[in-house]
Amino acid sequence: MKRIAVFPGSFDPITKGHEDIIHRAVPLFDEIIVAIGTNSSKNYMFSLEKRLDMIRFTFRNDPKVRVETYLGMTVDYCKEVGANYLLRGLRTSADFEFERSIAHINQTLVPDLDTVFLLSLQEYSAINSTIVRDILINGGDAQRFVPEGLDLSK
Ligand code: ADP
């Protein structure tokens, strides 16, 4: 059976932390679907198109990585695309507690969908999209926190 993993998130924008998790997951799966979830009550800094473009650019040389968008529940999307693994990144113990409860709920909803957790490099563990957005809003240079060569203009 093909090992397909979905890596869901907002990616507003994608950071070096996300990129590292995806790179580490490449040898473990046959296909990784980076899935941008859309939540109508959230205000995003970057449009869906721009977020898609940024992730596609980052993994342009990685044929195992596909980038898509989805609406609704992540577990439903996983079923729709035939994914058997849900990929999540862990930075801190707080991340772990938060992720654990979601993974337990998902396990109850879809018993044959397993959540796989990976740690990013320690140097990336403090990076998150919120910090990158704050730097950009304040006119700072966030380039070092995002994948190489990414165009952060809107
Ligand atoms: P969400 O909308 O779920 O907050 P994010 O885009 O922030 O989505 O994150 C998607 C996934 O990436 C989550 O599993 C999150 O823990 C992980 N992640 C984000 N930043 C990092 C990082 N710096 N190191 C490791 N994992 C990370």
CSV table of C-alpha atoms in Angstrom, one decimal, residues 7-93:
chain,number,residue,atom,x,y,z
A,7,PHE,CA,0.8,17.7,6.4
A,8,PRO,CA,-2.0,20.2,7.2
A,9,GLY,CA,-1.6,23.8,8.3
A,10,SER,CA,-2.2,27.5,7.5
A,11,PHE,CA,1.3,28.1,6.2
A,12,ASP,CA,0.8,31.9,6.5
A,13,PRO,CA,3.6,31.9,5.5
A,14,ILE,CA,5.6,28.7,5.2
A,15,THR,CA,8.7,28.9,7.5
A,16,LYS,CA,12.0,27.1,7.7
A,17,GLY,CA,10.4,25.0,10.5
A,18,HIS,CA,7.7,23.7,8.2
A,19,GLU,CA,10.2,23.1,5.4
A,20,ASP,CA,12.5,21.1,7.7
A,21,ILE,CA,9.6,18.8,8.9
A,22,ILE,CA,8.6,18.1,5.3
A,23,HIS,CA,12.2,17.4,4.2
A,24,ARG,CA,12.6,15.0,7.1
A,25,ALA,CA,9.3,13.2,6.2
A,26,VAL,CA,10.2,12.7,2.5
A,27,PRO,CA,12.2,9.5,3.0
A,28,LEU,CA,9.4,8.0,5.2
A,29,PHE,CA,6.5,8.3,2.8
A,30,ASP,CA,5.7,7.7,-0.9
A,31,GLU,CA,3.8,11.0,-1.1
A,32,ILE,CA,3.4,14.0,1.1
A,33,ILE,CA,0.4,16.3,0.5
A,34,VAL,CA,1.0,19.7,2.1
A,35,ALA,CA,-2.6,20.7,2.6
A,36,ILE,CA,-3.6,24.3,3.3
A,37,GLY,CA,-6.7,24.3,5.3
A,38,THR,CA,-9.1,27.3,4.9
A,39,ASN,CA,-10.9,28.6,7.9
A,40,SER,CA,-13.4,31.3,7.0
A,41,SER,CA,-13.2,32.9,10.4
A,42,LYS,CA,-9.5,33.5,10.2
A,43,ASN,CA,-7.8,36.5,8.6
A,44,TYR,CA,-4.7,35.6,6.7
A,45,MET,CA,-1.8,37.8,5.8
A,46,PHE,CA,-1.2,36.0,2.5
A,47,SER,CA,-3.8,35.0,0.0
A,48,LEU,CA,-4.5,31.3,-0.5
A,49,GLU,CA,-2.9,31.5,-4.0
A,50,LYS,CA,0.2,33.2,-2.6
A,51,ARG,CA,0.5,30.5,0.1
A,52,LEU,CA,0.1,27.8,-2.5
A,53,ASP,CA,2.8,29.4,-4.7
A,54,MET,CA,5.3,29.8,-1.9
A,55,ILE,CA,5.0,26.1,-0.9
A,56,ARG,CA,5.1,24.9,-4.5
A,57,PHE,CA,8.2,27.0,-5.1
A,58,THR,CA,9.9,25.6,-2.0
A,59,PHE,CA,9.3,22.0,-3.1
A,60,ARG,CA,9.7,22.5,-6.8
A,61,ASN,CA,12.4,19.9,-7.0
A,62,ASP,CA,10.7,17.4,-4.8
A,63,PRO,CA,8.4,15.1,-6.9
A,64,LYS,CA,7.1,13.4,-3.7
A,65,VAL,CA,5.6,16.6,-2.4
A,66,ARG,CA,2.3,17.9,-3.6
A,67,VAL,CA,0.6,21.1,-2.4
A,68,GLU,CA,-3.2,21.3,-2.2
A,69,THR,CA,-6.0,23.3,-0.4
A,70,TYR,CA,-9.0,21.9,1.4
A,71,LEU,CA,-12.1,22.9,3.1
A,72,GLY,CA,-13.7,21.3,6.2
A,73,MET,CA,-12.2,18.7,8.5
A,74,THR,CA,-8.7,17.5,8.1
A,75,VAL,CA,-9.7,13.8,8.7
A,76,ASP,CA,-12.3,14.0,5.9
A,77,TYR,CA,-9.7,15.4,3.6
A,78,CYS,CA,-7.3,12.6,4.5
A,79,LYS,CA,-10.0,10.0,3.6
A,80,GLU,CA,-10.8,11.8,0.3
A,81,VAL,CA,-7.2,11.6,-0.8
A,82,GLY,CA,-6.6,8.1,0.6
A,83,ALA,CA,-4.0,9.3,3.1
A,84,ASN,CA,-3.1,6.8,5.9
A,85,TYR,CA,-0.9,9.2,7.9
A,86,LEU,CA,-1.3,12.7,9.3
A,87,LEU,CA,2.0,14.5,9.7
A,88,ARG,CA,2.6,17.1,12.4
A,89,GLY,CA,5.6,19.0,13.7
A,90,LEU,CA,6.5,19.4,17.3
A,91,ARG,CA,8.4,22.3,18.7
A,92,THR,CA,7.7,22.3,22.5
A,93,SER,CA,5.9,20.3,25.2
